[in-house]
Short mmCIF file of C-alpha atoms in Angstrom, two decimals:
data_model
loop_
_atom_site.label_atom_id
_atom_site.label_comp_id
_atom_site.label_asym_id
_atom_site.label_seq_id
_atom_site.Cartn_x
_atom_site.Cartn_y
_atom_site.Cartn_z
CA UNK C 1 25.99 12.85 47.56
CA UNK C 2 28.42 10.65 49.46
CA UNK C 3 32.04 10.49 50.55
CA UNK C 4 34.16 7.34 50.23
CA UNK C 5 37.48 6.15 51.65
CA UNK C 6 39.05 3.51 49.40
CA UNK C 7 35.59 2.73 47.92
CA UNK C 8 33.98 2.43 51.37
CA UNK C 9 31.16 4.86 52.15
CA UNK C 10 32.32 7.20 54.91
CA UNK C 11 31.51 10.43 56.74
CA UNK C 12 33.29 13.73 57.24
CA UNK C 13 34.16 12.61 60.75
CA UNK C 14 35.63 9.31 59.48
CA UNK C 15 37.85 11.06 56.95
CA UNK C 16 38.88 13.80 59.38
CA UNK C 17 39.99 11.22 61.95
CA UNK C 18 41.87 9.22 59.33
CA UNK C 19 43.71 12.25 57.91
CA UNK C 20 44.24 14.02 61.24
CA UNK C 21 42.10 17.06 60.33
CA UNK C 22 40.84 19.37 63.08
CA UNK C 23 37.30 20.73 63.02
CA UNK C 24 38.53 24.34 63.28
CA UNK C 25 40.48 23.82 60.04
CA UNK C 26 37.28 23.11 58.09
CA UNK C 27 34.83 25.74 56.74
CA UNK C 28 31.74 23.86 57.90
CA UNK C 29 30.53 25.88 60.87
CA UNK C 30 27.76 27.79 59.06
CA UNK C 31 25.52 27.63 56.00
CA UNK C 32 26.93 30.67 54.20
CA UNK C 33 27.92 30.02 50.55
CA UNK C 34 31.55 28.94 50.15
CA UNK C 35 33.61 30.28 47.26
CA UNK C 36 36.39 28.44 45.44
CA UNK C 37 38.41 30.52 42.97
CA UNK C 38 40.62 29.32 40.15
CA UNK C 39 44.28 30.27 40.36
CA UNK C 40 46.61 31.29 37.57
CA UNK C 41 44.01 33.04 35.41
CA UNK C 42 44.21 36.50 37.00
CA UNK C 43 46.97 38.96 37.81
CA UNK C 44 47.76 40.36 41.26
CA UNK C 45 45.06 43.04 40.82
CA UNK C 46 42.33 40.46 40.21
CA UNK C 47 42.10 41.11 36.46
CA UNK C 48 42.22 38.43 33.77
CA UNK C 49 45.68 38.05 32.25
CA UNK C 50 46.24 39.73 28.88
CA UNK C 51 47.14 37.86 25.70
CA UNK C 52 50.44 39.42 24.50
CA UNK C 53 49.39 39.06 20.85
CA UNK C 54 45.75 40.19 20.85
CA UNK C 55 46.14 42.48 23.90
CA UNK C 56 42.78 41.16 25.08
CA UNK C 57 41.87 39.48 28.35
CA UNK C 58 42.31 35.71 28.38
CA UNK C 59 38.89 34.45 29.53
CA UNK C 60 39.33 30.84 30.63
CA UNK C 61 36.80 28.12 29.91
CA UNK C 62 35.47 25.77 32.56
CA UNK C 63 38.00 23.53 34.30
CA UNK C 64 37.33 19.88 35.13
CA UNK C 65 38.15 18.93 38.72
CA UNK C 66 38.51 15.21 39.53
CA UNK C 67 36.10 14.02 42.18
CA UNK C 68 38.70 11.68 43.63
CA UNK C 69 42.25 12.16 44.89
CA UNK C 70 44.92 10.31 46.84
CA UNK C 71 45.62 11.60 50.34
CA UNK C 72 48.52 10.77 52.62
CA UNK C 73 47.68 9.72 56.17
CA UNK C 74 49.74 10.84 59.19
CA UNK C 75 51.36 7.37 59.41
CA UNK C 76 52.63 7.62 55.82
CA UNK C 77 49.93 5.53 54.14
CA UNK C 78 47.90 6.59 51.11
CA UNK C 79 44.10 6.44 50.78
CA UNK C 80 41.70 7.36 47.99
CA UNK C 81 39.02 9.94 48.83
CA UNK C 82 36.00 10.11 46.50
CA UNK C 83 32.85 12.22 46.27
CA UNK C 84 29.92 10.77 44.30
CA UNK C 85 26.17 10.25 44.26
CA UNK C 86 26.53 6.51 44.28
CA UNK C 87 28.85 3.65 43.38
CA UNK C 88 28.33 0.37 41.58
CA UNK C 89 30.38 -2.74 40.88
CA UNK C 90 31.44 -3.31 37.26
CA UNK C 91 32.90 -6.68 36.19
CA UNK C 92 35.02 -6.95 33.06
CA UNK C 93 36.86 -10.16 32.07
CA UNK C 94 36.28 -11.52 35.52
CA UNK C 95 37.80 -8.47 37.22
CA UNK C 96 35.50 -6.38 39.40
CA UNK C 97 35.99 -2.70 40.15
CA UNK C 98 34.00 0.16 41.62
CA UNK C 99 32.39 2.65 39.28
CA UNK C 100 31.24 6.11 40.35
CA UNK C 101 28.55 8.25 38.73
CA UNK C 102 30.50 11.49 38.52
CA UNK C 103 34.23 11.40 37.92
CA UNK C 104 34.69 15.12 37.26
CA UNK C 105 33.15 18.43 38.32
CA UNK C 106 33.35 21.65 36.31
CA UNK C 107 34.87 24.70 37.97
CA UNK C 108 33.56 27.73 36.01
CA UNK C 109 35.86 30.27 34.37
CA UNK C 110 36.90 31.88 37.65
CA UNK C 111 34.77 30.99 40.68
CA UNK C 112 32.52 28.25 42.02
CA UNK C 113 30.06 29.04 44.82
CA UNK C 114 28.77 26.12 46.85
CA UNK C 115 25.96 26.30 49.38
CA UNK C 116 27.25 25.91 52.92
CA UNK C 117 24.52 23.30 53.43
CA UNK C 118 26.25 20.99 50.93
CA UNK C 119 28.77 20.04 53.59
CA UNK C 120 30.09 16.88 51.90
CA UNK C 121 30.90 18.81 48.71
CA UNK C 122 32.41 21.77 50.62
CA UNK C 123 34.48 19.34 52.67
CA UNK C 124 35.72 17.44 49.61
CA UNK C 125 36.63 20.56 47.62
CA UNK C 126 38.35 22.09 50.65
CA UNK C 127 40.55 19.12 51.59
CA UNK C 128 41.26 18.11 47.97
CA UNK C 129 44.93 18.40 47.08
CA UNK C 130 43.79 20.49 44.09
CA UNK C 131 42.93 23.26 46.61
CA UNK C 132 45.91 25.52 47.27
CA UNK C 133 44.67 26.25 50.81
CA UNK C 134 43.90 22.62 51.70
CA UNK C 135 45.30 21.56 55.10
CA UNK C 136 46.70 18.51 53.25
CA UNK C 137 48.96 20.86 51.22
CA UNK C 138 50.49 22.63 54.22
CA UNK C 139 54.25 22.16 54.18
CA UNK C 140 54.33 20.79 50.65
CA UNK C 141 56.53 22.57 48.12
CA UNK C 142 54.66 23.78 45.01
CA UNK C 143 51.64 21.45 45.16
CA UNK C 144 49.83 20.96 41.83
CA UNK C 145 46.72 23.03 42.50
CA UNK C 146 43.93 24.43 40.33
CA UNK C 147 41.95 26.59 42.77
CA UNK C 148 41.87 28.09 46.26
CA UNK C 149 39.24 28.54 48.94
CA UNK C 150 38.24 32.17 49.61
CA UNK C 151 37.86 32.49 53.36
CA UNK C 152 34.84 34.76 54.00
CA UNK C 153 35.72 34.90 57.70
CA UNK C 154 39.20 36.09 56.83
CA UNK C 155 37.64 38.73 54.57
CA UNK C 156 35.38 39.88 57.40
CA UNK C 157 38.40 39.95 59.71
CA UNK C 158 40.27 42.05 57.18
CA UNK C 159 37.37 44.52 56.97
CA UNK C 160 37.34 44.81 60.77
CA UNK C 161 41.09 45.41 60.80
CA UNK C 162 40.72 48.04 58.09
CA UNK C 163 38.05 49.75 60.19
CA UNK C 164 40.40 49.81 63.19
CA UNK C 165 43.15 51.26 61.00
CA UNK C 166 40.77 53.93 59.70
CA UNK C 167 39.69 54.85 63.24
CA UNK C 168 43.33 55.14 64.31
CA UNK C 169 44.16 57.33 61.30
CA UNK C 170 41.13 59.60 61.80
CA UNK C 171 41.91 59.88 65.51
CA UNK C 172 45.45 60.98 64.70
CA UNK C 173 44.14 63.43 62.10
CA UNK C 174 41.73 64.96 64.63
CA UNK C 175 44.56 65.49 67.11
CA UNK C 176 46.67 67.55 64.68
CA UNK C 177 47.00 71.31 65.01
CA UNK C 178 46.70 73.70 62.08
CA UNK C 179 50.47 74.02 61.64
CA UNK C 180 50.89 70.23 61.64
CA UNK C 181 48.09 69.81 59.12
CA UNK C 182 49.69 72.34 56.75
CA UNK C 183 53.11 70.75 57.20
CA UNK C 184 51.80 67.27 56.34
CA UNK C 185 49.87 68.67 53.37
CA UNK C 186 53.13 70.16 52.08
CA UNK C 187 54.96 66.90 52.76
CA UNK C 188 52.38 65.01 50.71
CA UNK C 189 52.48 67.74 48.02
CA UNK C 190 48.69 67.95 48.12
CA UNK C 191 48.77 71.39 46.49
CA UNK C 192 51.37 73.80 45.13
CA UNK C 193 49.84 76.70 47.09
CA UNK C 194 49.04 75.36 50.55
CA UNK C 195 49.72 78.76 52.17
CA UNK C 196 47.10 80.41 49.93
CA UNK C 197 44.36 77.98 51.01
CA UNK C 198 42.15 78.30 54.06
CA UNK C 199 42.79 75.84 56.89
CA UNK C 200 39.45 74.15 56.12
CA UNK C 201 40.50 73.60 52.52
CA UNK C 202 43.82 72.12 53.65
CA UNK C 203 42.03 69.92 56.19
CA UNK C 204 39.80 68.59 53.41
CA UNK C 205 42.81 67.74 51.25
CA UNK C 206 44.56 65.93 54.11
CA UNK C 207 41.39 64.18 55.31
CA UNK C 208 40.85 62.78 51.81
CA UNK C 209 44.45 61.57 51.81
CA UNK C 210 43.90 59.84 55.16
CA UNK C 211 40.71 58.14 53.95
CA UNK C 212 42.40 57.06 50.70
CA UNK C 213 45.05 54.98 52.48
CA UNK C 214 44.74 55.11 56.29
CA UNK C 215 47.33 52.35 56.81
CA UNK C 216 49.98 54.32 54.93
CA UNK C 217 49.06 57.49 56.81
CA UNK C 218 49.60 55.69 60.13
CA UNK C 219 53.02 54.49 58.95
CA UNK C 220 53.93 57.95 57.63
CA UNK C 221 53.07 59.50 60.99
CA UNK C 222 55.30 56.98 62.78
CA UNK C 223 58.24 57.40 60.37
CA UNK C 224 58.09 61.25 60.39
CA UNK C 225 59.45 61.36 56.82
CA UNK C 226 56.41 63.18 55.40
CA UNK C 227 56.51 65.63 58.33
CA UNK C 228 60.21 66.28 57.68
CA UNK C 229 59.62 66.85 53.96
CA UNK C 230 56.74 69.20 54.78
CA UNK C 231 58.88 71.11 57.28
CA UNK C 232 61.65 71.54 54.72
CA UNK C 233 59.13 72.75 52.11
CA UNK C 234 57.64 75.13 54.68
CA UNK C 235 61.14 76.49 55.42
CA UNK C 236 61.68 77.08 51.70
CA UNK C 237 58.29 78.78 51.34
CA UNK C 238 59.06 81.06 54.32
CA UNK C 239 62.61 81.68 53.05
CA UNK C 240 64.21 80.11 56.13
CA UNK C 241 66.06 77.96 53.62
CA UNK C 242 67.08 80.11 50.65
CA UNK C 243 68.98 79.49 47.44
CA UNK C 244 71.40 81.20 45.10
CA UNK C 245 72.32 80.38 41.54
CA UNK C 246 75.40 78.24 41.04
CA UNK C 247 77.26 77.00 37.99
CA UNK C 248 75.15 73.83 37.69
CA UNK C 249 71.93 74.75 39.48
CA UNK C 250 71.18 76.06 42.97
CA UNK C 251 73.01 76.14 46.28
CA UNK C 252 70.65 75.85 49.27
CA UNK C 253 71.46 77.88 52.38
CA UNK C 254 70.32 77.80 56.03
CA UNK C 255 71.47 80.59 58.38
CA UNK C 256 74.43 81.34 56.12
CA UNK C 257 75.42 77.66 55.90
CA UNK C 258 75.66 76.09 52.45
CA UNK C 259 73.72 72.83 52.77
CA UNK C 260 73.73 71.25 49.31
CA UNK C 261 73.87 72.03 45.60
CA UNK C 262 71.15 70.66 43.31
CA UNK C 263 70.82 70.70 39.49
CA UNK C 264 68.31 72.92 37.70
CA UNK C 265 64.72 71.59 37.55
CA UNK C 266 65.45 69.00 40.26
CA UNK C 267 63.25 68.67 43.33
CA UNK C 268 65.61 69.80 46.13
CA UNK C 269 63.67 68.11 48.96
CA UNK C 270 65.36 64.66 48.80
CA UNK C 271 68.85 66.19 48.78
CA UNK C 272 68.01 68.62 51.59
CA UNK C 273 66.43 65.79 53.59
CA UNK C 274 69.62 63.72 53.35
CA UNK C 275 71.83 66.61 54.49
CA UNK C 276 69.50 67.64 57.34
CA UNK C 277 69.14 64.05 58.56
CA UNK C 278 72.93 63.88 58.67
CA UNK C 279 72.99 66.65 61.28
CA UNK C 280 69.48 66.90 62.74
CA UNK C 281 70.61 68.27 66.11
CA UNK C 282 72.15 71.34 64.46
CA UNK C 283 69.96 72.01 61.43
CA UNK C 284 66.44 71.08 62.54
CA UNK C 285 66.26 73.50 65.53
CA UNK C 286 67.36 76.31 63.18
CA UNK C 287 64.54 75.43 60.77
CA UNK C 288 61.87 75.08 63.48
CA UNK C 289 62.93 78.29 65.22
CA UNK C 290 62.90 80.22 61.94
CA UNK C 291 59.44 78.90 60.99
CA UNK C 292 58.04 79.70 64.43
CA UNK C 293 59.32 83.31 64.30
CA UNK C 294 57.81 83.80 60.84
CA UNK C 295 54.48 82.37 62.01
CA UNK C 296 54.40 84.70 65.02
CA UNK C 297 55.28 87.67 62.85
CA UNK C 298 52.58 86.78 60.35
CA UNK C 299 49.92 86.15 63.00
CA UNK C 300 50.35 87.78 66.44
CA UNK C 301 49.39 85.39 69.23
CA UNK C 302 46.21 85.95 71.20
CA UNK C 303 46.71 85.55 74.93
CA UNK C 304 44.67 82.47 75.88
CA UNK C 305 44.07 83.69 79.45
CA UNK C 306 41.46 86.14 78.16
CA UNK C 307 39.48 83.28 76.65
CA UNK C 308 39.72 80.59 79.32
CA UNK C 309 35.96 80.03 79.16
CA UNK C 310 36.37 78.79 75.58
CA UNK C 311 38.75 75.99 76.54
CA UNK C 312 37.20 72.50 76.41
CA UNK C 313 37.72 69.66 78.85
CA UNK C 314 40.32 67.96 76.63
CA UNK C 315 38.02 65.07 75.74
CA UNK C 316 39.07 63.96 72.25
CA UNK C 317 36.64 61.02 71.97
CA UNK C 318 34.56 60.64 68.81
CA UNK C 319 31.19 62.33 68.76
CA UNK C 320 28.11 60.98 66.99
CA UNK C 321 29.08 62.72 63.75
CA UNK C 322 32.54 61.16 63.77
CA UNK C 323 31.14 57.70 64.42
CA UNK C 324 28.64 58.18 61.60
CA UNK C 325 31.45 59.18 59.24
CA UNK C 326 33.48 56.09 60.15
CA UNK C 327 30.42 53.87 59.79
CA UNK C 328 29.61 55.36 56.39
CA UNK C 329 33.19 54.94 55.22
CA UNK C 330 33.41 51.31 56.22
CA UNK C 331 29.94 50.54 54.87
CA UNK C 332 30.92 52.23 51.63
CA UNK C 333 34.12 50.20 51.56
CA UNK C 334 32.23 46.95 52.05
CA UNK C 335 29.77 48.02 49.36
CA UNK C 336 32.60 48.61 46.87
CA UNK C 337 34.08 45.17 47.64
CA UNK C 338 30.66 43.57 47.07
CA UNK C 339 30.08 45.41 43.77
CA UNK C 340 33.50 44.31 42.51
CA UNK C 341 32.80 40.69 43.46
CA UNK C 342 29.42 40.76 41.69
CA UNK C 343 31.08 42.24 38.59
CA UNK C 344 33.25 39.11 38.31
CA UNK C 345 30.26 36.76 38.13
CA UNK C 346 28.55 35.51 34.97
CA UNK C 347 24.75 35.47 35.22
CA UNK C 348 24.69 32.56 32.77
CA UNK C 349 26.68 30.41 35.16
CA UNK C 350 24.24 27.74 36.45
CA UNK C 351 26.21 27.33 39.69
CA UNK C 352 25.39 30.85 40.88
CA UNK C 353 22.74 30.90 43.59
CA UNK C 354 19.42 32.44 42.51
CA UNK C 355 19.61 34.98 45.36
CA UNK C 356 23.01 36.14 44.09
CA UNK C 357 21.65 36.48 40.56
CA UNK C 358 18.73 38.55 41.86
CA UNK C 359 21.12 40.79 43.81
CA UNK C 360 23.25 41.34 40.67
CA UNK C 361 20.15 42.22 38.63
CA UNK C 362 18.97 44.68 41.30
CA UNK C 363 22.38 46.36 41.51
CA UNK C 364 23.32 46.46 37.80
CA UNK C 365 23.60 50.25 37.71
CA UNK C 366 25.86 50.47 40.78
CA UNK C 367 28.02 47.57 39.55
CA UNK C 368 28.59 49.28 36.20
CA UNK C 369 29.26 52.68 37.81
CA UNK C 370 31.87 51.13 40.10
CA UNK C 371 33.43 49.29 37.15
CA UNK C 372 33.71 52.53 35.14
CA UNK C 373 35.19 54.28 38.17
CA UNK C 374 37.80 51.51 38.58
CA UNK C 375 38.64 51.78 34.88
CA UNK C 376 39.02 55.57 35.13
CA UNK C 377 41.34 55.18 38.13
CA UNK C 378 43.43 52.58 36.31
CA UNK C 379 42.54 49.79 38.77
CA UNK C 380 41.19 47.56 36.00
CA UNK C 381 41.38 47.60 32.23
CA UNK C 382 38.39 48.36 30.02
#
């Protein structure tokens, strides 16, 4: 299959020079399959849009993509770029024009995968002005596009970044003391009876929370809001902050000071947080001191000097078990992403590579289990 500039057979290099395209802008460096996905047929969660009348998913039919388009050159000129197997001259009423074998190409209902070895086709589909991510569309307001290129390198980069975020979150989790772990668990409202659970049970609850959304955990640690909410809840549980009935609900008290009044059946934490934040220097030391005294009273401190031989060297680096956990988590994450991508493909689509079809067949059970799990968690609709 060939590329043409204004009906003249050309190369990728010719077109790149003419349009001012840089090699690093083009997805041609390897032979991995390239994916082009239709836009406008799915919602932000990657699910097909729902017909408001039938309440069913709107499954689109194949879309015809023109195999020629007009491109603007850096000097303001306009050229026609065409992709075709061959061209021929057709004369009608004494007027000659070029005719191409294939004027259109069908983009399946949601995705088209093209072998990375088909560089001319990958190049054409990528730079076409019908591609939302085409370098020729950069800076243009609302270009008329039908699909976008899915950058596999960007996806890999994202996975690496997610792994770094997970490592940071797990590292922070490992550095927490028992009191901090319980405070965060209360701040996240992971259980209504945190004080009745063993520290290992609380650690499990918090570790699962960290693994569920490590990026949010990192932000929560930096903002201290969850820690503050947990500290306030801990002060209520230990009766450092108490309450008395009032005409409209409860009045909350700290060291004889009326802090705020809240209605019946209302969660008092947001109101208490606002008041305490308004005078942190006065209120927070009272709360921390009260909690510390209750903790000491509940559990007398063991003098560490009698157990100096139990103290480690302070090395908090990850051991083999930790690294294995992180590896398993990220591998599992990648596996879930792959299963979800396979679930979107139609085995009857002739454009799907035979190796991909074989992989889908071999993983049918896992694909369906992941789909059912996503449905149960409300991530996709049945």
